[in-house]
Every structure is written in structure tokens, then in C-alpha cells.
CSV table of C-alpha atoms in Angstrom, one decimal:
chain,number,residue,atom,x,y,z
A,1,LYS,CA,-1.6,20.7,-8.9
A,2,TYR,CA,1.4,18.6,-9.8
A,3,TYR,CA,1.7,16.2,-6.9
A,4,VAL,CA,-1.9,15.9,-5.8
A,5,LEU,CA,-4.1,16.6,-8.8
A,6,ASP,CA,-1.8,15.4,-11.6
A,7,SER,CA,-2.6,18.6,-13.5
A,8,PRO,CA,0.5,20.9,-13.5
A,9,ALA,CA,-0.2,24.5,-14.4
A,10,ILE,CA,3.4,25.4,-15.1
A,11,SER,CA,6.5,23.7,-16.5
A,12,ASP,CA,9.0,21.8,-14.4
A,13,ALA,CA,11.6,24.5,-15.2
A,14,GLU,CA,9.3,27.3,-14.1
A,15,TYR,CA,8.6,25.4,-10.9
A,16,ASP,CA,12.3,24.9,-10.2
A,17,ASN,CA,13.0,28.7,-10.8
A,18,LEU,CA,10.2,29.6,-8.3
A,19,PHE,CA,11.5,27.2,-5.8
A,20,ARG,CA,15.1,28.6,-6.1
A,21,GLU,CA,13.6,32.1,-5.7
A,22,LEU,CA,11.9,31.0,-2.5
A,23,GLN,CA,15.1,29.6,-1.2
A,24,ARG,CA,16.9,32.9,-1.9
A,25,ILE,CA,14.2,34.9,-0.1
A,26,GLU,CA,14.4,32.6,2.9
A,27,GLU,CA,18.2,32.9,3.0
A,28,GLU,CA,17.9,36.7,3.0
A,29,TYR,CA,15.0,36.8,5.4
A,30,PRO,CA,15.2,33.7,7.6
A,31,GLU,CA,12.5,35.1,10.0
A,32,LEU,CA,10.0,34.4,7.2
A,33,ILE,CA,10.7,30.6,7.1
A,34,THR,CA,7.8,28.5,8.5
A,35,PRO,CA,7.6,24.8,9.1
A,36,TYR,CA,5.1,24.6,6.3
A,37,SER,CA,7.4,26.1,3.6
A,38,PRO,CA,8.1,23.7,0.6
A,39,THR,CA,11.8,24.2,1.4
A,40,GLN,CA,11.3,22.6,4.9
A,41,ARG,CA,10.1,19.1,3.7
A,42,VAL,CA,13.6,17.7,4.4
A,43,GLY,CA,15.1,19.7,7.2
A,44,ALA,CA,15.0,17.6,10.3
A,45,LYS,CA,17.9,15.9,11.9
A,46,PRO,CA,18.0,12.1,12.0
A,47,LEU,CA,16.0,10.6,14.9
A,48,SER,CA,17.4,8.1,17.4
A,49,ALA,CA,14.0,6.3,17.6
A,50,PHE,CA,10.4,6.8,16.8
A,51,LYS,CA,8.0,8.1,19.4
A,52,LYS,CA,4.6,6.4,19.8
A,53,LEU,CA,1.3,8.1,19.0
A,54,LYS,CA,-2.1,6.8,20.0
A,55,HIS,CA,-4.9,7.0,17.4
A,56,THR,CA,-8.0,8.8,18.7
A,57,VAL,CA,-10.1,6.3,16.8
A,58,PRO,CA,-8.7,2.8,16.2
A,59,MET,CA,-7.4,2.1,12.7
A,60,LEU,CA,-9.1,-1.2,12.0
A,61,SER,CA,-8.2,-4.0,9.6
A,62,LEU,CA,-10.6,-5.2,6.9
A,63,GLU,CA,-12.3,-8.6,6.5
A,64,SER,CA,-11.0,-10.2,3.3
A,65,LEU,CA,-13.4,-11.7,0.8
A,66,MET,CA,-11.9,-14.2,-1.5
A,67,SER,CA,-14.8,-15.2,-3.7
A,68,GLU,CA,-18.1,-14.0,-5.1
A,69,ASN,CA,-19.9,-16.3,-2.6
A,70,GLU,CA,-18.1,-14.6,0.3
A,71,LEU,CA,-19.1,-11.2,-1.3
A,72,THR,CA,-22.7,-12.4,-1.4
A,73,ASP,CA,-22.5,-13.3,2.3
A,74,PHE,CA,-21.1,-9.9,3.1
A,75,PHE,CA,-24.0,-8.2,1.4
A,76,ARG,CA,-26.5,-10.5,3.2
A,77,ARG,CA,-25.0,-9.7,6.6
A,78,VAL,CA,-25.2,-5.9,5.8
A,79,TYR,CA,-28.8,-6.1,4.7
A,80,ASP,CA,-29.8,-8.3,7.7
A,81,GLY,CA,-28.0,-6.0,10.1
A,82,LEU,CA,-29.9,-2.9,8.8
A,83,LYS,CA,-33.3,-4.5,8.3
A,84,GLY,CA,-36.0,-2.5,10.1
A,85,LYS,CA,-33.4,0.0,11.5
A,86,THR,CA,-33.1,2.5,8.6
A,87,ASP,CA,-35.3,4.1,5.9
A,88,LYS,CA,-32.3,5.2,3.8
A,89,PRO,CA,-31.3,3.4,0.7
A,90,VAL,CA,-28.3,1.1,1.1
A,91,GLU,CA,-25.3,2.3,-1.0
A,92,PHE,CA,-21.7,1.2,-1.2
A,93,VAL,CA,-18.5,3.1,-2.1
A,94,CYS,CA,-15.9,1.0,-3.9
A,95,GLU,CA,-12.2,2.0,-4.0
A,96,LEU,CA,-8.8,0.4,-4.8
A,97,LYS,CA,-7.1,-1.6,-2.1
A,98,PHE,CA,-3.6,-0.4,-2.2
A,99,ASP,CA,-0.7,-2.6,-1.3
A,100,GLY,CA,1.1,0.0,0.9
A,101,LEU,CA,1.5,1.2,4.4
A,102,ALA,CA,-1.5,2.7,6.3
A,103,VAL,CA,-0.9,6.0,8.0
A,104,GLU,CA,-2.8,8.8,9.7
A,105,LEU,CA,-2.2,12.5,9.1
A,106,VAL,CA,-3.6,15.0,11.7
A,107,TYR,CA,-4.3,18.6,10.6
A,108,GLU,CA,-5.0,21.3,13.2
A,109,LYS,CA,-6.5,24.5,11.8
A,110,GLY,CA,-5.4,23.3,8.3
A,111,LYS,CA,-1.7,22.7,9.2
A,112,LEU,CA,-0.1,19.3,9.5
A,113,LEU,CA,0.4,18.6,13.2
A,114,HIS,CA,1.7,15.1,13.1
A,115,ALA,CA,1.6,11.8,11.3
A,116,SER,CA,1.8,8.2,12.4
A,117,THR,CA,1.8,4.6,11.1
A,118,ARG,CA,-1.2,2.3,11.7
A,119,GLY,CA,0.9,0.2,14.1
A,120,ASP,CA,-1.3,-2.2,16.0
A,121,GLY,CA,-4.4,-0.2,15.1
A,122,ILE,CA,-4.4,1.5,18.5
A,123,THR,CA,-0.9,3.0,18.7
A,124,GLY,CA,1.5,3.8,15.8
A,125,GLU,CA,4.9,5.3,15.3
A,126,ASP,CA,5.4,9.0,14.9
A,127,VAL,CA,6.7,9.5,11.3
A,128,THR,CA,5.9,13.2,11.0
A,129,GLN,CA,9.3,14.3,9.6
A,130,ASN,CA,9.3,11.5,7.1
A,131,ILE,CA,5.7,12.1,6.0
A,132,LYS,CA,6.6,15.7,5.3
A,133,THR,CA,9.2,14.6,2.7
A,134,ILE,CA,6.4,13.1,0.5
A,135,PRO,CA,5.4,15.8,-2.0
A,136,SER,CA,1.8,14.6,-2.4
A,137,VAL,CA,1.2,15.2,1.4
A,138,PRO,CA,0.0,18.8,1.7
A,139,LEU,CA,1.7,20.6,4.7
A,140,VAL,CA,-1.2,23.1,4.7
A,141,LEU,CA,-4.8,22.3,3.6
A,142,ARG,CA,-6.3,24.3,0.8
A,143,GLY,CA,-9.4,26.5,1.1
A,144,ASP,CA,-11.0,29.2,3.1
A,145,ASP,CA,-10.5,29.2,6.9
A,146,ALA,CA,-14.3,28.7,7.3
A,147,ALA,CA,-14.2,25.5,5.1
A,148,ILE,CA,-11.2,23.9,6.8
A,149,PRO,CA,-12.1,21.8,9.9
A,150,GLU,CA,-10.6,22.8,13.3
A,151,LEU,CA,-9.2,19.3,13.5
A,152,ILE,CA,-9.2,16.5,11.0
A,153,GLU,CA,-7.6,13.1,11.2
A,154,VAL,CA,-7.0,11.8,7.6
A,155,ARG,CA,-6.3,8.1,6.9
A,156,GLY,CA,-4.4,7.0,3.8
A,157,GLU,CA,-1.9,4.6,2.2
A,158,VAL,CA,1.7,5.4,1.5
A,159,ILE,CA,2.9,3.6,-1.6
A,160,MET,CA,5.8,3.2,-3.9
A,161,ARG,CA,5.2,3.1,-7.6
A,162,ILE,CA,6.5,0.0,-9.4
A,163,ASP,CA,9.1,1.8,-11.5
A,164,GLU,CA,10.5,3.5,-8.4
A,165,PHE,CA,10.6,0.1,-6.6
A,166,GLU,CA,12.6,-1.4,-9.5
A,167,ARG,CA,14.9,1.6,-9.7
A,168,LEU,CA,15.6,1.3,-5.9
A,169,ASN,CA,16.2,-2.4,-6.1
A,170,GLU,CA,18.6,-2.0,-9.0
A,171,GLU,CA,20.5,0.6,-6.9
A,172,ARG,CA,20.6,-1.7,-3.9
A,173,GLU,CA,21.8,-4.6,-5.9
A,174,LYS,CA,24.7,-2.5,-7.3
A,175,ASN,CA,25.6,-1.6,-3.7
A,176,GLY,CA,25.4,-5.1,-2.4
A,177,ASP,CA,22.4,-4.4,-0.2
A,178,THR,CA,19.5,-6.7,0.5
A,179,LEU,CA,16.7,-6.3,-2.0
A,180,PHE,CA,13.2,-5.3,-1.0
A,181,ALA,CA,10.7,-8.2,-1.7
A,182,ASN,CA,7.9,-6.0,-3.1
A,183,PRO,CA,6.8,-2.3,-3.4
A,184,ARG,CA,4.9,-2.6,-0.1
A,185,ASN,CA,8.0,-3.6,1.9
A,186,ALA,CA,10.0,-0.9,0.1
A,187,ALA,CA,7.4,1.7,1.0
A,188,ALA,CA,7.3,0.6,4.6
A,189,GLY,CA,11.0,0.4,5.0
A,190,SER,CA,11.4,3.8,3.3
A,191,LEU,CA,8.9,5.6,5.6
A,192,ARG,CA,10.4,4.1,8.7
A,193,GLN,CA,13.9,5.5,8.2
A,194,LEU,CA,15.3,7.4,11.1
A,195,ASP,CA,17.0,9.8,8.6
A,196,PRO,CA,14.2,11.8,6.8
A,197,SER,CA,16.6,12.5,3.9
A,198,ILE,CA,16.7,8.8,3.0
A,199,THR,CA,12.9,8.8,3.0
A,200,ALA,CA,12.9,11.8,0.7
A,201,SER,CA,15.2,10.0,-1.8
A,202,ARG,CA,12.7,7.2,-2.2
A,203,LYS,CA,9.9,9.1,-4.0
A,204,LEU,CA,7.0,7.8,-2.0
A,205,GLU,CA,3.4,8.8,-2.7
A,206,ILE,CA,0.1,8.8,-0.8
A,207,TYR,CA,-3.6,8.3,-1.5
A,208,VAL,CA,-6.1,9.2,1.3
A,209,TYR,CA,-9.3,7.2,1.8
A,210,GLY,CA,-11.0,8.3,4.9
A,211,THR,CA,-11.0,10.1,8.3
A,212,GLY,CA,-10.9,9.5,12.0
A,213,VAL,CA,-12.1,12.4,14.2
A,214,VAL,CA,-13.3,15.5,12.4
A,215,LYS,CA,-14.1,18.7,14.4
A,216,GLY,CA,-15.9,21.6,12.7
A,217,LYS,CA,-17.4,19.7,9.8
A,218,ASP,CA,-20.3,17.2,9.7
A,219,MET,CA,-20.2,14.6,7.0
A,220,GLU,CA,-23.1,12.2,6.4
A,221,THR,CA,-21.6,9.9,3.8
A,222,HIS,CA,-18.3,8.4,2.9
A,223,PHE,CA,-18.6,9.5,-0.8
A,224,ASN,CA,-19.1,13.1,0.3
A,225,THR,CA,-16.1,12.8,2.6
A,226,LEU,CA,-13.8,11.7,-0.3
A,227,ASN,CA,-15.0,14.7,-2.3
A,228,PHE,CA,-14.4,17.0,0.6
A,229,LEU,CA,-10.8,15.6,1.1
A,230,LYS,CA,-10.1,16.4,-2.5
A,231,GLN,CA,-11.4,20.0,-2.0
A,232,LEU,CA,-8.9,20.3,0.9
A,233,GLY,CA,-6.0,19.5,-1.5
A,234,LEU,CA,-5.6,15.9,-0.3
A,235,ARG,CA,-4.8,13.2,-2.9
A,236,VAL,CA,-7.8,10.9,-3.5
A,237,ASN,CA,-7.5,8.2,-6.2
A,238,LYS,CA,-9.6,8.6,-9.2
A,239,TYR,CA,-10.9,5.0,-9.3
A,240,ILE,CA,-14.0,5.4,-7.0
A,241,ARG,CA,-17.5,4.4,-7.6
A,242,LEU,CA,-20.8,5.0,-5.7
A,243,CYS,CA,-22.7,1.7,-6.1
A,244,ARG,CA,-26.5,1.6,-5.6
A,245,LYS,CA,-26.8,-2.1,-6.5
A,246,ASP,CA,-24.8,-5.2,-5.6
A,247,SER,CA,-24.1,-5.8,-9.3
A,248,ASP,CA,-22.4,-2.3,-9.5
A,249,VAL,CA,-19.9,-3.6,-7.0
A,250,ILE,CA,-19.1,-6.7,-9.0
A,251,GLU,CA,-18.9,-4.7,-12.2
A,252,PHE,CA,-16.4,-2.3,-10.5
A,253,TYR,CA,-14.3,-5.3,-9.3
A,254,ARG,CA,-14.1,-6.8,-12.7
A,255,SER,CA,-13.3,-3.5,-14.4
A,256,ILE,CA,-10.4,-2.9,-12.0
A,257,GLU,CA,-9.1,-6.4,-12.3
A,258,LYS,CA,-8.8,-5.8,-16.1
A,259,LYS,CA,-6.9,-2.5,-15.4
A,260,ARG,CA,-4.7,-3.9,-12.7
A,261,GLN,CA,-1.8,-4.9,-14.9
A,262,SER,CA,-1.6,-1.5,-16.5
A,263,LEU,CA,-1.7,0.5,-13.2
A,264,PRO,CA,1.6,2.1,-12.1
A,265,TYR,CA,1.2,0.8,-8.5
A,266,GLU,CA,0.4,-2.4,-6.7
A,267,ILE,CA,-3.2,-3.2,-5.6
A,268,ASP,CA,-4.5,-6.5,-4.4
A,269,GLY,CA,-8.3,-6.0,-4.6
A,270,ILE,CA,-11.0,-3.4,-4.0
A,271,VAL,CA,-12.4,-2.0,-0.7
A,272,ILE,CA,-16.2,-1.9,-0.3
A,273,LYS,CA,-17.7,0.5,2.3
A,274,LEU,CA,-21.2,1.2,3.3
A,275,ASN,CA,-21.7,4.8,2.2
A,276,ASP,CA,-24.0,6.2,4.9
A,277,TYR,CA,-22.3,6.9,8.3
A,278,SER,CA,-25.5,6.4,10.3
A,279,GLN,CA,-25.9,2.9,8.8
A,280,GLN,CA,-22.2,2.2,9.6
A,281,LYS,CA,-22.9,3.1,13.2
A,282,ILE,CA,-25.9,0.7,13.3
A,283,LEU,CA,-23.7,-2.2,12.1
A,284,GLY,CA,-20.8,-1.3,14.3
A,285,GLU,CA,-17.5,-3.2,14.6
A,286,ARG,CA,-15.9,-6.4,15.7
A,287,ALA,CA,-12.7,-6.5,17.7
A,288,ARG,CA,-10.5,-5.7,14.8
A,289,THR,CA,-12.7,-5.3,11.7
A,290,PRO,CA,-15.8,-3.2,10.9
A,291,ARG,CA,-19.0,-5.0,9.9
A,292,TYR,CA,-19.8,-2.2,7.3
A,293,ALA,CA,-16.6,-2.6,5.1
A,294,ALA,CA,-14.6,-5.4,3.5
A,295,ALA,CA,-11.7,-6.0,1.1
A,296,TYR,CA,-12.7,-8.1,-2.0
A,297,LYS,CA,-9.3,-9.6,-2.9
A,298,PHE,CA,-8.1,-10.5,-6.4
A,299,PRO,CA,-7.1,-14.2,-6.9
A,300,PRO,CA,-3.3,-14.7,-6.8
A,301,ARG,CA,-1.9,-14.4,-10.3
A,302,GLN,CA,0.3,-17.1,-11.6
A,303,VAL,CA,3.0,-17.3,-14.3
A,304,GLU,CA,5.3,-20.0,-15.7
A,305,THR,CA,9.1,-19.9,-15.7
A,306,VAL,CA,12.1,-22.3,-15.5
A,307,LEU,CA,13.5,-23.3,-12.1
A,308,GLU,CA,17.2,-23.0,-12.8
A,309,ASP,CA,18.5,-24.1,-9.4
A,310,ILE,CA,17.7,-24.7,-5.7
A,311,ILE,CA,19.8,-23.1,-3.0
A,312,ASP,CA,19.4,-23.3,0.7
A,313,GLN,CA,18.7,-20.4,3.1
A,314,VAL,CA,19.5,-20.7,6.8
A,315,GLY,CA,17.2,-18.7,9.1
A,316,ARG,CA,18.2,-17.2,12.4
A,317,THR,CA,16.9,-20.2,14.3
A,318,GLY,CA,18.9,-22.6,12.0
A,319,VAL,CA,15.9,-23.7,10.0
A,320,ILE,CA,16.9,-24.5,6.4
A,321,THR,CA,14.5,-23.2,3.7
A,322,PRO,CA,15.1,-24.3,0.1
A,323,VAL,CA,14.8,-21.4,-2.3
A,324,ALA,CA,14.1,-21.6,-6.0
A,325,VAL,CA,16.4,-19.7,-8.4
A,326,LEU,CA,14.1,-18.8,-11.3
A,327,ASN,CA,14.6,-17.5,-14.8
A,328,PRO,CA,13.5,-13.9,-14.1
A,329,VAL,CA,9.8,-13.3,-14.8
A,330,ARG,CA,7.4,-10.5,-14.1
A,331,LEU,CA,4.5,-11.2,-11.8
A,332,SER,CA,2.0,-8.6,-10.5
A,333,GLY,CA,4.3,-5.9,-11.9
A,334,VAL,CA,7.4,-7.2,-10.0
A,335,LYS,CA,10.4,-9.0,-11.4
A,336,ILE,CA,10.6,-12.4,-9.7
A,337,GLN,CA,14.0,-14.2,-9.5
A,338,ARG,CA,13.6,-16.3,-6.4
A,339,ALA,CA,10.7,-18.0,-4.7
A,340,THR,CA,10.2,-20.1,-1.6
A,341,LEU,CA,9.9,-23.9,-1.8
A,342,HIS,CA,9.0,-24.1,2.0
A,343,ASN,CA,10.8,-27.3,2.9
A,344,ILE,CA,12.1,-30.6,1.4
A,345,ASN,CA,8.9,-32.5,2.1
A,346,GLU,CA,7.0,-30.0,0.0
A,347,ILE,CA,9.5,-30.4,-2.8
A,348,GLU,CA,9.1,-34.2,-2.7
A,349,ARG,CA,5.3,-34.0,-2.4
A,350,LYS,CA,5.0,-31.7,-5.5
A,351,ASP,CA,7.8,-33.6,-7.3
A,352,ILE,CA,9.7,-30.3,-8.2
A,353,ARG,CA,13.0,-30.8,-10.0
A,354,ILE,CA,15.8,-28.5,-11.1
A,355,GLY,CA,15.2,-27.7,-14.8
A,356,ASP,CA,11.4,-27.9,-14.5
A,357,THR,CA,9.0,-25.3,-15.9
A,358,VAL,CA,7.1,-24.3,-12.8
A,359,ILE,CA,4.0,-22.3,-11.9
A,360,VAL,CA,4.8,-19.4,-9.6
A,361,GLN,CA,2.4,-17.2,-7.7
A,362,ARG,CA,2.6,-14.6,-5.0
A,363,ALA,CA,1.0,-16.2,-1.8
A,364,GLY,CA,-1.4,-13.7,-0.4
A,365,ASP,CA,-0.4,-11.7,-3.5
A,366,VAL,CA,2.9,-10.8,-1.9
A,367,ILE,CA,5.4,-13.7,-1.3
A,368,PRO,CA,6.6,-15.5,-4.4
A,369,GLU,CA,6.1,-19.3,-4.1
A,370,VAL,CA,6.5,-22.3,-6.5
A,371,VAL,CA,3.0,-23.9,-6.8
A,372,ALA,CA,3.8,-26.9,-9.0
A,373,PRO,CA,5.9,-28.2,-11.9
A,374,VAL,CA,4.4,-28.4,-15.4
A,375,ARG,CA,5.2,-32.0,-16.0
A,376,SER,CA,4.3,-31.9,-19.7
A,377,LYS,CA,7.2,-29.5,-20.2
A,378,ARG,CA,9.7,-31.5,-18.2
A,379,PRO,CA,13.0,-32.0,-20.0
A,380,GLY,CA,14.9,-35.3,-19.8
A,381,ASP,CA,17.9,-33.9,-17.9
A,382,CYS,CA,16.0,-32.6,-14.8
A,383,LEU,CA,17.8,-33.0,-11.5
A,384,LEU,CA,16.4,-34.1,-8.2
A,385,TYR,CA,17.1,-31.8,-5.2
A,386,THR,CA,19.1,-33.3,-2.4
A,387,SER,CA,19.1,-31.8,1.1
A,388,PRO,CA,22.5,-30.4,2.1
A,389,SER,CA,24.6,-31.7,5.0
A,390,PRO,CA,25.4,-29.3,7.9
A,391,ARG,CA,29.1,-29.3,6.6
A,392,ASP,CA,27.9,-28.2,3.1
A,393,LEU,CA,25.8,-25.4,4.7
A,394,SER,CA,28.7,-24.1,6.8
A,395,THR,CA,30.9,-23.7,3.8
A,396,SER,CA,28.3,-22.4,1.3
A,397,ARG,CA,27.3,-18.8,0.7
A,398,MET,CA,23.7,-18.3,1.9
A,399,PRO,CA,21.4,-15.9,0.1
A,400,SER,CA,20.3,-12.9,2.3
A,401,SER,CA,16.8,-12.8,1.0
A,402,ALA,CA,14.3,-15.0,-0.9
């Protein structure tokens, strides 16, 4: 109720008392401890490496739609592909496109068997012990035995909330550690720790959005599947809409774009899926993407700030990348202090100078980059950037991350 449904039935203090009581019982009667007890979420020894797990059904990527014209083309391809092959009405389900790490959870007879990352879509890494540390992942599914499938492969996205991301980066900065670039990288890095106790300390969350193989339960539509996953005690995001018209999809997109800034987690668009599974089967899949689903991405968001300095980062291959040091500004829910300038030719082409007010965006909605200077706001004491000599680079302190 607390971690999955966001509707706690008891106070935190009462929960803590019950948890301590369970710990006392298990200490007195260790034979009663099961792998699915709440006390066992962080109980595994650190791993030396991750094993590989193959997905029964490939975890495909999604085609990205970047404009309303591309969305219209997607609708046209769907309708053309179904024409004369189905009598059912065409419906779409719209959901949020989370900026996290895709995973698969496998439950056998209602109990978590193993979990893996998406990997290359065919094979992922076994992160079972780390997944178990996430409180919103049920170790045992809820419901009567008759209602729980014999086997169900659940797909979802592991995320880190923005406030937790900022807390983690503040902690890493104090310790002199490299900062995570964004919540997605932080979530991915946290889930792929060889020591599960580190993962547990990072306060990750999950939202599930679909299934792979399901044995013992026939589902006809994606919308019904999402409701069934909620009945099993799995965490499904509340922003979901069944759309019977193309205009409903556009309306959902616009409403979520308005809410985006106030959401506690990062999203970069919406996901549109054909609702009926028999229609999905008719359309089929390409090599890496389904024809029946797509991601309608939000445009990159931009902000203005002052470029305070330009420093040089040397990559492993010796390539020099100029990095903009910015007056800190929030963009897409993240505090941006540095951004890439790509190379000296790009700086000269855009006429970017130290002291300029610049437009910053997150390329692909992830990597901060300087788009252009705002020349109307250029002060008279701006400085031109000069490329450093190899001697300068060898004696200067290079930043560890942009």
C-alpha cells in the first residue's frame, strides 16, 4: 500500500514497529525465514560479476516520433497495415515514457524468480539481488492462487526521483566522486552495483508497463493487462489513457507536456501502443522496433544562463573537448553547471564567448549542450576562447565529467 499504491494504511512508526517485530521473530525462529520476507531485501553478498539472462521474448526499442507530422505518419501506417484484416475498432493506450532503465521481472507461481536488465534486447544482466532491494518491487504477487499466472514476465522501468538524484550528487560531490549526469544514469549505475547494499541505499523505484510471456492467463488488450498488473500488486503509473481517436492521443500528449515540469521524475515523452493484441500481431515487428507502438518525444527544453568559463577535457583517446562552465541553472528538473561545446570549430562557428548569455538544452533530452549565444545580451568584456597548447593541458587539472 505504501510503496506500490501510494496509499499507506498505517503510520511509518507503526510500520517500523511491525518490521522490528518480524526481525525479532526471525531471530528466534530462523527456520521461518523465507527469501521473500521483507527482511531479506538486502541480504545477499556482493557479486564478483553479473550473470547473463536471455529474454524469452525480445525487449524491443521504440521508434521515436519527433513531430505531429511523424505522429500522423505513424497513425497512417497502423491503419494501412490493419485495413481489411480486422473488424475490431482501433484503439491506442498512452503512457508516460520514463527516462530510466528497462528491466524484466520473472514471477513463477507468484514469487519473484529472477530479474534482468534489457541489455541488447535479447540478453540482459541478472540483477535479481539488486532488484529485490527496491521496495516497490513485490517479492510475492498479490491475490488468490487461481488469479496468479503460473509464470509471468513483467517489463518495467527502474527510475530515480529527481530529489533523490540531487541528494545523491550532493553526497558524491562532498566525497569527491564523479557526479552522475542525470537521473537515468544514476538509476542505471545504482542498479548495476555488484554490492546490493549500495543499490538499497539509492532509493530506486519502478513502474511496470507490460509483459513478455504469460502462462495461465489470457489477456486480449494492453489496457486490460495494465489493470491486471495493478491487481497483482505491481506498480503501474496513474497517467494512462485509453484513446479511441487520434485526437485523444494528441490531447494526452499536450496535457502531460504541461504537467512535465511538476512531475517528481524524468520523462521525455509518451508511449503510444495499439491496444488490441490480435491487431499488434497483424502489424508485427521490425528488426528492433514494433510497428504497433512508438514513443512521441517532447522537444528539447532550453534555458538561458551565463557562460562563466571554458575549460578543456581530455578524453581517453587524447581528444580535447571544450566544456562550458555555466552559472547553475535548472533544466528538465536537473541542475546544470557544465555543458559540452563539442569542439573549437563549433565554438568559432557559433561565435560563443566567455561571459555570454547562452541558450542551453539537453541534446536528446539528456546531454547538456550550448546551442547559441544571445548576442543582444553580450557584455562588452566578453573573452574569446583560445585552444590550449599540449603543455598547458599537461599541467592543468582536467574535469572528470561534463
